[in-house]
PDB file of C-alpha atoms in Angstrom:
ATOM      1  CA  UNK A   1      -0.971   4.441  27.965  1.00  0.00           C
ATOM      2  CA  UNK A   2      -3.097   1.609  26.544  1.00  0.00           C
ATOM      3  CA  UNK A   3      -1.797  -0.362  23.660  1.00  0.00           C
ATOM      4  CA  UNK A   4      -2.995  -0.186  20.666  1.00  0.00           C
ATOM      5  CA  UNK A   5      -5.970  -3.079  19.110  1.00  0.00           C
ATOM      6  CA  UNK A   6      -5.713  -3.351  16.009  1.00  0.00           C
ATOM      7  CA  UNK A   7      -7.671  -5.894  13.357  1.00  0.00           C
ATOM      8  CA  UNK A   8      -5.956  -7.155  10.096  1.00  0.00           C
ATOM      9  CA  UNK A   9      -6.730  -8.728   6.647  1.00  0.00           C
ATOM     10  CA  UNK A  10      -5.652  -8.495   3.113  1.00  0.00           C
ATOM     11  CA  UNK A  11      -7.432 -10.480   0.170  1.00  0.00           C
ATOM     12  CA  UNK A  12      -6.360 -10.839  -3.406  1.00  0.00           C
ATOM     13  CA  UNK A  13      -8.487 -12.094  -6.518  1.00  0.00           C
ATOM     14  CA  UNK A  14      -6.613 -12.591 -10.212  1.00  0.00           C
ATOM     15  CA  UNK A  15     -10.006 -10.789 -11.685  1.00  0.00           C
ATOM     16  CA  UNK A  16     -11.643 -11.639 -14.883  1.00  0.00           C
ATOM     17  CA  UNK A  17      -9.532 -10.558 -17.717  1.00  0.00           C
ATOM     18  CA  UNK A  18      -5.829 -11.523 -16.555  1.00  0.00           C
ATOM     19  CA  UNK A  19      -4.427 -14.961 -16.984  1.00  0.00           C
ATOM     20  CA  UNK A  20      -2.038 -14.874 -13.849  1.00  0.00           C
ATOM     21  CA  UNK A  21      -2.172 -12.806 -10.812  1.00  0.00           C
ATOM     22  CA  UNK A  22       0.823 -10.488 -10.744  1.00  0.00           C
ATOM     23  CA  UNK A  23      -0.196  -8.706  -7.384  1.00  0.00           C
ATOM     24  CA  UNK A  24       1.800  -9.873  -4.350  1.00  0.00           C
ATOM     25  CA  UNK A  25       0.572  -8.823  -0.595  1.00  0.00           C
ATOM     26  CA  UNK A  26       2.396  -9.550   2.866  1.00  0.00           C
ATOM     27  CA  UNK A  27       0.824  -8.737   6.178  1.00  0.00           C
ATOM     28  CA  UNK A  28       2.594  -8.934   9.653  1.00  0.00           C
ATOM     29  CA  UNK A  29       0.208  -8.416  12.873  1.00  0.00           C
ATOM     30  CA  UNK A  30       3.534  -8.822  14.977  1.00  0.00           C
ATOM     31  CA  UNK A  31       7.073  -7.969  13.707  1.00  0.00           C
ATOM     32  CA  UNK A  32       8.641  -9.219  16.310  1.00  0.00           C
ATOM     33  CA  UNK A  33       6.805 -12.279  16.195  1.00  0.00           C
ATOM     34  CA  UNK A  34       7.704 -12.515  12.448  1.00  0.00           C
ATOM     35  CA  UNK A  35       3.959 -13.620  12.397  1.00  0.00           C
ATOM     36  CA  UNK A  36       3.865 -13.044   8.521  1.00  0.00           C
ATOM     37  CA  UNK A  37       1.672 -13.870   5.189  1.00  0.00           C
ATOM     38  CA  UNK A  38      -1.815 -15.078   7.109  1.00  0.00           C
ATOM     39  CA  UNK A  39      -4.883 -13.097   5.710  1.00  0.00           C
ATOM     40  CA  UNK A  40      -6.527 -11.644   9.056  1.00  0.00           C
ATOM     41  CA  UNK A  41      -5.519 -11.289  12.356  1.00  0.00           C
ATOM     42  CA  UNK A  42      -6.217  -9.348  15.380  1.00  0.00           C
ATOM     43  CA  UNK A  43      -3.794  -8.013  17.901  1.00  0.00           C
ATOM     44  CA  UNK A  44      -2.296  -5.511  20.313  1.00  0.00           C
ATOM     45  CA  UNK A  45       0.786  -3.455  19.757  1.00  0.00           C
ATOM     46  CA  UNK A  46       2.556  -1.914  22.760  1.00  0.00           C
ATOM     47  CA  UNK A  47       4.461   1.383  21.983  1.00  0.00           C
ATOM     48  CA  UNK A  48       7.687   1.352  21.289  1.00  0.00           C
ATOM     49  CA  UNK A  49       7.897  -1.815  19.621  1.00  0.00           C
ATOM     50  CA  UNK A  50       9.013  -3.017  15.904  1.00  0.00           C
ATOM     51  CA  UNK A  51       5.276  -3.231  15.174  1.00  0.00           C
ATOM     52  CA  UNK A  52       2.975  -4.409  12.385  1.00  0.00           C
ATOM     53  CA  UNK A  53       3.220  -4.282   8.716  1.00  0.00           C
ATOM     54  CA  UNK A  54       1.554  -4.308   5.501  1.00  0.00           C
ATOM     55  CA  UNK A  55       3.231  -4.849   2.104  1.00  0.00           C
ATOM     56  CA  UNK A  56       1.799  -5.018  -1.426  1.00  0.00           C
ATOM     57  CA  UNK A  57       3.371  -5.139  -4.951  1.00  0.00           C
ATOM     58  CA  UNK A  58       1.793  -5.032  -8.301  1.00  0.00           C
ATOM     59  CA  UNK A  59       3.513  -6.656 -10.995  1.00  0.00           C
ATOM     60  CA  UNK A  60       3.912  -4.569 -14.057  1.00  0.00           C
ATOM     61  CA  UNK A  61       0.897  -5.897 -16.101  1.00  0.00           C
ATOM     62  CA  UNK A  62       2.948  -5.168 -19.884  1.00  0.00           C
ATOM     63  CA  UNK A  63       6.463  -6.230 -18.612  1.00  0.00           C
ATOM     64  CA  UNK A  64       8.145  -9.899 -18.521  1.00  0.00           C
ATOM     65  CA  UNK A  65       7.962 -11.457 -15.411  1.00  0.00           C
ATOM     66  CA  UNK A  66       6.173  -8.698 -13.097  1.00  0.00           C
ATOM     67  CA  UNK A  67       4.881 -11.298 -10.864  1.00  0.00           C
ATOM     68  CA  UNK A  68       8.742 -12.233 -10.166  1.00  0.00           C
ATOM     69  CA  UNK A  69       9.552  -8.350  -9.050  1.00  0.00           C
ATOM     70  CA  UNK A  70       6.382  -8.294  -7.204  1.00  0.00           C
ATOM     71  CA  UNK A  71       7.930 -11.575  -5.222  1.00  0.00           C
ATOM     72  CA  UNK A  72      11.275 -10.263  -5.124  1.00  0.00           C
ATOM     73  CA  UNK A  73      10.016  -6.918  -3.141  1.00  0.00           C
ATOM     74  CA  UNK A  74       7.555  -8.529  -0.908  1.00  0.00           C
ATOM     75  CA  UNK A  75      10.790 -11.586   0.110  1.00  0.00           C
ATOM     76  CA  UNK A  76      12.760  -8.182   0.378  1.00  0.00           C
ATOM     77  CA  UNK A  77      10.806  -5.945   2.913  1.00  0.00           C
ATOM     78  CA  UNK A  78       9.690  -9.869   4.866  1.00  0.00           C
ATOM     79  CA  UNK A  79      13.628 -10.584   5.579  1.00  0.00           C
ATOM     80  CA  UNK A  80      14.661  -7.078   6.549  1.00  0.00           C
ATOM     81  CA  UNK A  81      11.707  -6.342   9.087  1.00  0.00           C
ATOM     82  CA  UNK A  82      12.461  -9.569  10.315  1.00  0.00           C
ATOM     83  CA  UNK A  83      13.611  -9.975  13.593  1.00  0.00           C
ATOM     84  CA  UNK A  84      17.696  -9.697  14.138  1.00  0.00           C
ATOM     85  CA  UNK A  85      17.798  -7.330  11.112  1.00  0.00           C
ATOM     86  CA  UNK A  86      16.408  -4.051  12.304  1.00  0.00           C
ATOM     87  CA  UNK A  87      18.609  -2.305  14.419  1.00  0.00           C
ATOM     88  CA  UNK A  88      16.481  -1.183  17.218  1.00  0.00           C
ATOM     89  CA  UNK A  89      17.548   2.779  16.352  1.00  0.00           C
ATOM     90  CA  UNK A  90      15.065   2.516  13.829  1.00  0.00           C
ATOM     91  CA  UNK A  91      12.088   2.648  15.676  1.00  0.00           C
ATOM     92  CA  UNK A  92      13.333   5.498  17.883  1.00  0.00           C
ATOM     93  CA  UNK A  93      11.983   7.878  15.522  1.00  0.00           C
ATOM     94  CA  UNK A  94       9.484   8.398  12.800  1.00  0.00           C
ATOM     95  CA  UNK A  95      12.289   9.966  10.605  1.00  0.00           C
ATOM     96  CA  UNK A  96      13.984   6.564  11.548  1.00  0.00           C
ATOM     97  CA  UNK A  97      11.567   4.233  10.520  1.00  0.00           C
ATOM     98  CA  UNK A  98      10.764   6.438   7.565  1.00  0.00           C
ATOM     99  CA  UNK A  99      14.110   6.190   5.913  1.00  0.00           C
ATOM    100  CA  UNK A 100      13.869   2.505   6.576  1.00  0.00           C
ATOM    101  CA  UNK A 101      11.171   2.195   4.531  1.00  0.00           C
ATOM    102  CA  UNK A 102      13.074   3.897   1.709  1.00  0.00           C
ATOM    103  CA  UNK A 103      16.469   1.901   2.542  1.00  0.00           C
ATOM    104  CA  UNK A 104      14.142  -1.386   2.618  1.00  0.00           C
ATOM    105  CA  UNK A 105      12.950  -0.106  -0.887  1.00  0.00           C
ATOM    106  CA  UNK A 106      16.390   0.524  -2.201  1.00  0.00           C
ATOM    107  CA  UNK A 107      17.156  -2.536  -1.459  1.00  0.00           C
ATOM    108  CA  UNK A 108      14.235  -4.066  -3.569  1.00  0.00           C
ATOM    109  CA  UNK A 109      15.053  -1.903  -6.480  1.00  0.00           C
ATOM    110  CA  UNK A 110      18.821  -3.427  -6.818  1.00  0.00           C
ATOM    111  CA  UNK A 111      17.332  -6.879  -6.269  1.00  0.00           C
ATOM    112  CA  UNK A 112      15.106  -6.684  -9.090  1.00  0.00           C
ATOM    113  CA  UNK A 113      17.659  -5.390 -11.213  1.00  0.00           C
ATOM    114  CA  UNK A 114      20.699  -7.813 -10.054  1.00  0.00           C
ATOM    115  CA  UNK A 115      18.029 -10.527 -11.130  1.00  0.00           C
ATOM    116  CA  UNK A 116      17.556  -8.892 -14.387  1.00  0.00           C
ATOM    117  CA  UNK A 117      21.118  -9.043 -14.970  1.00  0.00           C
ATOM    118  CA  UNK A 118      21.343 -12.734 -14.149  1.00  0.00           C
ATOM    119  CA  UNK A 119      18.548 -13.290 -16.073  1.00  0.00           C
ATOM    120  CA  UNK A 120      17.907 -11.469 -19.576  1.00  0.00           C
ATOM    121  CA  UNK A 121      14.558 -13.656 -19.804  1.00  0.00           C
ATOM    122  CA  UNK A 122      13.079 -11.013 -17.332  1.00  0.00           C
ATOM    123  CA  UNK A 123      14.442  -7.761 -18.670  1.00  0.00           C
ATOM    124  CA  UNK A 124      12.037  -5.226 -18.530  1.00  0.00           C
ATOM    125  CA  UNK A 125      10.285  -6.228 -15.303  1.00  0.00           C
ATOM    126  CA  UNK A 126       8.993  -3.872 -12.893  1.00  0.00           C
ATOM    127  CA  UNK A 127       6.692  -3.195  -9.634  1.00  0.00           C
ATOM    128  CA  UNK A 128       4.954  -0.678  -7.848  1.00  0.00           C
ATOM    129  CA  UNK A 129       4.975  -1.040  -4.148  1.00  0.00           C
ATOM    130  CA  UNK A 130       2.733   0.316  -1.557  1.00  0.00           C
ATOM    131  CA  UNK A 131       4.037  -0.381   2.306  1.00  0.00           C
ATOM    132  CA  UNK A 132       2.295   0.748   5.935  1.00  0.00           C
ATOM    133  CA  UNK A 133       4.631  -0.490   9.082  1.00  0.00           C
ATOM    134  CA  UNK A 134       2.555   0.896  11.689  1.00  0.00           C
ATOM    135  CA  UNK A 135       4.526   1.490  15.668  1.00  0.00           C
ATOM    136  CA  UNK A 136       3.947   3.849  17.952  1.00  0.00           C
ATOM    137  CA  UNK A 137       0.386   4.545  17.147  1.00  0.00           C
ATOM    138  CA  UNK A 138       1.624   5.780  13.228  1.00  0.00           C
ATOM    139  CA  UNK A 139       1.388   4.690  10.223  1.00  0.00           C
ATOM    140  CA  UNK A 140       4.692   4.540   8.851  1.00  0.00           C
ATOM    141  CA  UNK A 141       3.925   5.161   4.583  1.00  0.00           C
ATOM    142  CA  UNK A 142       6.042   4.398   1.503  1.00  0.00           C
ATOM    143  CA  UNK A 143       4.986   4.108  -1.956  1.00  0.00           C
ATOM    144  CA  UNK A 144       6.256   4.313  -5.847  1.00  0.00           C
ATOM    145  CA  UNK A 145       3.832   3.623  -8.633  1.00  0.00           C
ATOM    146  CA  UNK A 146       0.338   3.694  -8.593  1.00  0.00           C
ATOM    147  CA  UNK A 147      -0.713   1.469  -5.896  1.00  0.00           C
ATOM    148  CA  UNK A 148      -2.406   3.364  -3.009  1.00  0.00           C
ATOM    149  CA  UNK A 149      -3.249   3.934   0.455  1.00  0.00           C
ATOM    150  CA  UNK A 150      -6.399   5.717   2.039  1.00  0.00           C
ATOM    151  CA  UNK A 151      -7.778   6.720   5.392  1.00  0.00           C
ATOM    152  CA  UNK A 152     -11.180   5.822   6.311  1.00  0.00           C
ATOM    153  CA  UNK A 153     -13.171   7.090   9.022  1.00  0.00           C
ATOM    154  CA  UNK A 154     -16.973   7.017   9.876  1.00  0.00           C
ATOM    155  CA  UNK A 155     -16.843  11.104  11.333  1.00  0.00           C
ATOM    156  CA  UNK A 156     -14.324  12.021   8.037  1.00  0.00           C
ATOM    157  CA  UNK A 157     -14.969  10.049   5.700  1.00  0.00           C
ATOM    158  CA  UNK A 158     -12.351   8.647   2.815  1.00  0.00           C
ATOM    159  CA  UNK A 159      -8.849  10.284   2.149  1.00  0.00           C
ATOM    160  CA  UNK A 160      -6.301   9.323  -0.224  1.00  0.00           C
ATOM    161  CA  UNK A 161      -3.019   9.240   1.539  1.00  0.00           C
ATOM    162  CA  UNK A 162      -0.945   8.884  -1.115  1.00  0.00           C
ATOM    163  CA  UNK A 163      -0.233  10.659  -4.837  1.00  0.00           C
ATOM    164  CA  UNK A 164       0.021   8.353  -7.972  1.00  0.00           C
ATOM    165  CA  UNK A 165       3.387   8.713  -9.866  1.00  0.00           C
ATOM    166  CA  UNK A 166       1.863   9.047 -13.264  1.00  0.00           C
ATOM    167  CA  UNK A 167       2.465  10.754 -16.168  1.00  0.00           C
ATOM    168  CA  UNK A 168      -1.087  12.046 -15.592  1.00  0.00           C
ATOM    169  CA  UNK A 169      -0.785  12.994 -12.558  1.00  0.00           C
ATOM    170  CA  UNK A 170       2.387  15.408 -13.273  1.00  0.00           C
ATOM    171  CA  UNK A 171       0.051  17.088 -15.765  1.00  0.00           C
ATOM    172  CA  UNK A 172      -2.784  17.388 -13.605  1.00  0.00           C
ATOM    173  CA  UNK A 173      -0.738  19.237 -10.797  1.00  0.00           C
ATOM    174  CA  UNK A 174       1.169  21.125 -13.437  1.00  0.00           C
ATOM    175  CA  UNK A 175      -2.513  22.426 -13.939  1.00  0.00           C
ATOM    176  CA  UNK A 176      -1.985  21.455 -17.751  1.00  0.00           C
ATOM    177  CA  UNK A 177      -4.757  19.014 -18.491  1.00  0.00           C
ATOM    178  CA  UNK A 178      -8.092  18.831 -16.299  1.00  0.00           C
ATOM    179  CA  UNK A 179      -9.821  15.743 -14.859  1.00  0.00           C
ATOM    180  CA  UNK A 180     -12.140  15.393 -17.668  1.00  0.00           C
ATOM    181  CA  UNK A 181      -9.453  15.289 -20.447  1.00  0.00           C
ATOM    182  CA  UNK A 182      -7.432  13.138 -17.746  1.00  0.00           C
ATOM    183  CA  UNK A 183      -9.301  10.214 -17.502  1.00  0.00           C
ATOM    184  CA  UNK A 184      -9.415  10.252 -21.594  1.00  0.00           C
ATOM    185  CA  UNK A 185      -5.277  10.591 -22.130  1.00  0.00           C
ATOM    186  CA  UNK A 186      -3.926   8.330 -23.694  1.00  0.00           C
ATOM    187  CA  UNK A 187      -1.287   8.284 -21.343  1.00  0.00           C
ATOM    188  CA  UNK A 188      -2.978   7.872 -18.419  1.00  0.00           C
ATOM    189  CA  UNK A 189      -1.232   4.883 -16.851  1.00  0.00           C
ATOM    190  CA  UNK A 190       2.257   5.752 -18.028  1.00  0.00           C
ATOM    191  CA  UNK A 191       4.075   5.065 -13.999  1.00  0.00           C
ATOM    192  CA  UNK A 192       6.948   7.913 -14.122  1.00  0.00           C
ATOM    193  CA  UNK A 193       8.292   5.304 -10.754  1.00  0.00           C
ATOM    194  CA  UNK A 194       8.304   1.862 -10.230  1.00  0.00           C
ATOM    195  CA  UNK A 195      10.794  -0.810  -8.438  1.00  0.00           C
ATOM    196  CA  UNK A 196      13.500  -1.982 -11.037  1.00  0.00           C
ATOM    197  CA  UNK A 197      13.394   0.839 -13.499  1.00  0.00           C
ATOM    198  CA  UNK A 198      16.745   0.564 -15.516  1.00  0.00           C
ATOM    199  CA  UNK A 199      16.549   4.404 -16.034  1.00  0.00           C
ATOM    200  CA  UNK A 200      16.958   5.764 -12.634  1.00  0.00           C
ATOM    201  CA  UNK A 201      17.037   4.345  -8.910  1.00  0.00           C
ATOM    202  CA  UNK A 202      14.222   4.164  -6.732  1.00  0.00           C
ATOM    203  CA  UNK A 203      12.387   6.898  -5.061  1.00  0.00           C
ATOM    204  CA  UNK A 204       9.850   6.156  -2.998  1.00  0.00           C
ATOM    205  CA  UNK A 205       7.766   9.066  -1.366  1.00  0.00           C
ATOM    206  CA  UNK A 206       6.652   8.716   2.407  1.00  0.00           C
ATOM    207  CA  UNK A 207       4.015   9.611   4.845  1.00  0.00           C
ATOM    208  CA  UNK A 208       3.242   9.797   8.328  1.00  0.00           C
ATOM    209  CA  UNK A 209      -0.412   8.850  10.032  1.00  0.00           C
ATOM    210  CA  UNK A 210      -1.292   8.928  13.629  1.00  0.00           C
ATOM    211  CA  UNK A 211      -3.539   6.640  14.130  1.00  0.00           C
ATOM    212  CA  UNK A 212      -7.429   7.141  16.134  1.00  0.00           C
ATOM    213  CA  UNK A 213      -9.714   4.732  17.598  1.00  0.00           C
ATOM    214  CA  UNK A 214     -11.637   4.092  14.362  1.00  0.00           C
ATOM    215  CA  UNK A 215      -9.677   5.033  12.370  1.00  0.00           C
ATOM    216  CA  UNK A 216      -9.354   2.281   8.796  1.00  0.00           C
ATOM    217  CA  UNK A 217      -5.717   2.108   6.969  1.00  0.00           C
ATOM    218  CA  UNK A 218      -6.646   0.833   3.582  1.00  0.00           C
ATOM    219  CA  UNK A 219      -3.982   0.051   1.090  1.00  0.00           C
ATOM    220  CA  UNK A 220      -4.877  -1.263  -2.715  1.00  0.00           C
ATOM    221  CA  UNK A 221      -3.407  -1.850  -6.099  1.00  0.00           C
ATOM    222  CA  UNK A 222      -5.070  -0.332  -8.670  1.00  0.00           C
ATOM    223  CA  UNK A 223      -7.331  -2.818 -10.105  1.00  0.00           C
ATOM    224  CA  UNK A 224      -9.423  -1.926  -7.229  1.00  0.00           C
ATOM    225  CA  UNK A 225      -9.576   2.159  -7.804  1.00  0.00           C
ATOM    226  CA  UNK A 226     -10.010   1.562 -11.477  1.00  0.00           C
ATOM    227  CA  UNK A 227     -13.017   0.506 -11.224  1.00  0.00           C
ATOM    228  CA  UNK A 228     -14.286   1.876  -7.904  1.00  0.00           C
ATOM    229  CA  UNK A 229     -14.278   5.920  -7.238  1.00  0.00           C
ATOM    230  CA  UNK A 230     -14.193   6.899  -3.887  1.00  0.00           C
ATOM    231  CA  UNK A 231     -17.478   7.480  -2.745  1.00  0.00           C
ATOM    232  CA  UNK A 232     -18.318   3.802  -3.408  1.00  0.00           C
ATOM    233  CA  UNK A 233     -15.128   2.501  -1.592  1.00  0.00           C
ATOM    234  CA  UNK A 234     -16.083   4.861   1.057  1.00  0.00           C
ATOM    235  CA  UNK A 235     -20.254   3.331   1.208  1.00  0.00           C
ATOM    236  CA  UNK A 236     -18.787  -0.193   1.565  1.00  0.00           C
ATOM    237  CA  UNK A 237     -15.747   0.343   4.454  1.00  0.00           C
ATOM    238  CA  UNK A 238     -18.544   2.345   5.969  1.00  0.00           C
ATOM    239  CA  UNK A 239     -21.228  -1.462   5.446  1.00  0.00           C
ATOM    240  CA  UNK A 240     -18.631  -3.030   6.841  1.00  0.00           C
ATOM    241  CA  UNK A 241     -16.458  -1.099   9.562  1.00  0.00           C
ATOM    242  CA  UNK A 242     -14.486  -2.662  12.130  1.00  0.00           C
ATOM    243  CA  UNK A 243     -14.701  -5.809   9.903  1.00  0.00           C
ATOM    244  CA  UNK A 244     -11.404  -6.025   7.604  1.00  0.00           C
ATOM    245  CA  UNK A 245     -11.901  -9.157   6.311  1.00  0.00           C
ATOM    246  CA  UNK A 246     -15.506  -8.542   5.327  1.00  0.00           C
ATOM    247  CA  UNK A 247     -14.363  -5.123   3.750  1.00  0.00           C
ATOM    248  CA  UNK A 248     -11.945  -6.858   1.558  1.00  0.00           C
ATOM    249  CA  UNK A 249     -14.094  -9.671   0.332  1.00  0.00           C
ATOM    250  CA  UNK A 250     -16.919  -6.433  -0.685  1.00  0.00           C
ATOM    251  CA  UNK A 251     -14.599  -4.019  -2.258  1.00  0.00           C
ATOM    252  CA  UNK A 252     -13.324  -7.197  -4.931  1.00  0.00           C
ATOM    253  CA  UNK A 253     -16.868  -8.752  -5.268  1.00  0.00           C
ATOM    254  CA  UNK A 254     -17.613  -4.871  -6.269  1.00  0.00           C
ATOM    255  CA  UNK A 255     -14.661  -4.680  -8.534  1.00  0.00           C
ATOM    256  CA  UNK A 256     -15.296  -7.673 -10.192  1.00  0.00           C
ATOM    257  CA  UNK A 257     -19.065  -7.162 -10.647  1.00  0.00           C
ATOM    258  CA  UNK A 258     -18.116  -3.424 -12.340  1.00  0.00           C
ATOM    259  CA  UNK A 259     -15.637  -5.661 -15.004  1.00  0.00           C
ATOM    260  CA  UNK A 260     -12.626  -7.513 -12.870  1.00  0.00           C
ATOM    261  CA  UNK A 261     -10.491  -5.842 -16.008  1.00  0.00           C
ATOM    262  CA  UNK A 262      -7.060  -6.259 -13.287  1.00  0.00           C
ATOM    263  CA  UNK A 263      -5.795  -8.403 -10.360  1.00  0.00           C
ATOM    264  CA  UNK A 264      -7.404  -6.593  -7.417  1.00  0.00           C
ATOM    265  CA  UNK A 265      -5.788  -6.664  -4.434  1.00  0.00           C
ATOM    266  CA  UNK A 266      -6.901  -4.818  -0.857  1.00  0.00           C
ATOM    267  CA  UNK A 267      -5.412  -5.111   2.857  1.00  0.00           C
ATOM    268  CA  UNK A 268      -6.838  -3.133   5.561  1.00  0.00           C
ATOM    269  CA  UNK A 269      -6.283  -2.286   9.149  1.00  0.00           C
ATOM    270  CA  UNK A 270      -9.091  -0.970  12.124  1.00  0.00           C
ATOM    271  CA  UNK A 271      -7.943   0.517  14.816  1.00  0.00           C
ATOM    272  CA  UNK A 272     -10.221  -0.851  17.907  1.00  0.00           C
ATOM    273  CA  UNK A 273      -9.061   1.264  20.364  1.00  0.00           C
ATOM    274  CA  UNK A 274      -5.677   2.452  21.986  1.00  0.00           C
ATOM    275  CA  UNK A 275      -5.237   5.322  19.117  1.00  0.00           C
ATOM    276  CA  UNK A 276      -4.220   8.458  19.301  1.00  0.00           C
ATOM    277  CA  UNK A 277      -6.559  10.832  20.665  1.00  0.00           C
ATOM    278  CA  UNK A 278      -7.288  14.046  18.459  1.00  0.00           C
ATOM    279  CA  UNK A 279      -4.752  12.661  15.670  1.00  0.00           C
ATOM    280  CA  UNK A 280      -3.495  15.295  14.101  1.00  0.00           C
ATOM    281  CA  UNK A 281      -4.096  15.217  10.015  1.00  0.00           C
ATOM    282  CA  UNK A 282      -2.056  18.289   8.880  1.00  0.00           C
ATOM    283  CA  UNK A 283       0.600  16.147   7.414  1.00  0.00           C
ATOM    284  CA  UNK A 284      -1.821  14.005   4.806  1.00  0.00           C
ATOM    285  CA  UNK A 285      -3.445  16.555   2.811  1.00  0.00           C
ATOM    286  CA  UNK A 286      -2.450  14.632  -0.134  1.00  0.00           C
ATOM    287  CA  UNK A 287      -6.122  14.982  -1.464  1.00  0.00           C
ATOM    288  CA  UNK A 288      -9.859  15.850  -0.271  1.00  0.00           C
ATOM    289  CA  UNK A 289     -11.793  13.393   2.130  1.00  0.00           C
ATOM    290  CA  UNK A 290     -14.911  11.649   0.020  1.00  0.00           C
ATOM    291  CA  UNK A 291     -17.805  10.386   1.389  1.00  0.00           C
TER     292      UNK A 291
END
């Protein structure tokens, strides 16, 4: 079976309105390298090995010290998907390397909160936290919050992998509010779960994503899909598929030209070749493909 090629690059950009950049990103072409925190790469993963990753925290925007969560999460899942710390069970399975994902996230949560506890000065801080570890062809998923991750592909089109945990959201799907009144609510960007809320422990949902030749993994915070709906983020991986880094740089120049109003932050991963043939998408109907 051939390995897997894979390209790589994340970009982030403080926007126009924010003082500070809150967003924090990680990328890891090689795990077992520990080849972590460049901005592009390109490389080949053979199966059955600890793999790549992609990590990316946003700050809470109206909370003390979000930026320090954000860092506390990304130094979290960096030092345990570092070599020596993964126990090589975990990669046996996808059921395995899913619960690592939400152990890994645990473990960010109680962080976060130890340092809160140490440190009144930062009461109140939070993150959302959107993670891809991709092995055996997969993409591994976690997130909590409202930071995202999509699937792009020329044949398919865009997909959102992932459901927001918003207030609005749990209305919408409740079938209590429509999409009109939605993007109106005052409300609308209440998180309902977020790294180092002092109400309730972490619980970060997960999905799983083979992986086709083609195939884009595109993960985001949401100063990018505030300002961008799908169909545009889908007309600009389209401009520039099979080139990452170019993607990123034209999906913030786009958010920033339609008003910047967030830290914007994007990593993506094309699949070259090595994928799965005839991936299977059954278990990602988290919402319709755009394009």
């Amino acid at each position: 079976m051939d390995n897997m090629q894979i390209k790589i690059a994340a970009e982030s950009n403080i926007g126009l309105r924010r003082n500070n950049n809150e967003d924090r990103f990680a990328i890891c072409p090689s795990l077992a390298a520990a080849q972590w925190n460049g901005t592009c790469a390109e490389t080949s993963l053979p199966d059955r090995t600890d793999g790549a990753m992609i990590v990316m925290a946003d700050g809470m925007g109206d909370m003390n010290a979000g930026e320090v969560a954000a860092d506390i999460t990304i130094q979290t899942f960096i030092k345990y998907f570092s070599p020596g710390y993964m126990d090589p069970s975990v990669v046996e399975s996808d059921d395995n390397g899913l619960q690592y994902l939400k152990v890994v996230s645990g473990t960010a949560d109680r962080r976060i909160k130890q340092r809160v506890y140490e440190d009144p000065t930062t009461w109140g801080m939070g993150t959302t936290l959107v993670a891809a570890w991709i092995y055996d062809k997969k993409a591994h998923i976690a997130w909590c919050g409202d930071s995202r991750a999509y699937l792009y592909n020329p044949q398919m089109g865009l997909k959102q992998l992932t459901r927001d945990h918003l207030y609005i959201q749990e209305l919408l799907d409740a079938g209590r509010i429509d999409a009109l009144h939605a993007a109106m609510h005052p409300g609308r960007k209440r998180i309902t779960r977020y790294l180092g809320d002092d109400r309730q422990n972490v619980r970060p949902d997960t999905t799983l994503l083979p992986l086709a030749t083609g195939d884009t993994l595109m993960l985001c915070t949401d100063g990018l899909t505030e300002l961008l709906d799908d169909n545009s983020i889908a007309q600009l991986l389209l401009q520039y598929d099979a080139k990452p880094d170019e993607a990123c740089s034209a999906l913030i120049k786009a958010a920033i030209e339609a008003g910047g109003n967030d830290n914007i932050t994007v990593a993506i991963l094309h699949v070259e070749k090595g994928g799965i043939e005839n991936a299977s998408r059954e278990n990602t109907e988290h919402a319709p493909f755009f394009g």
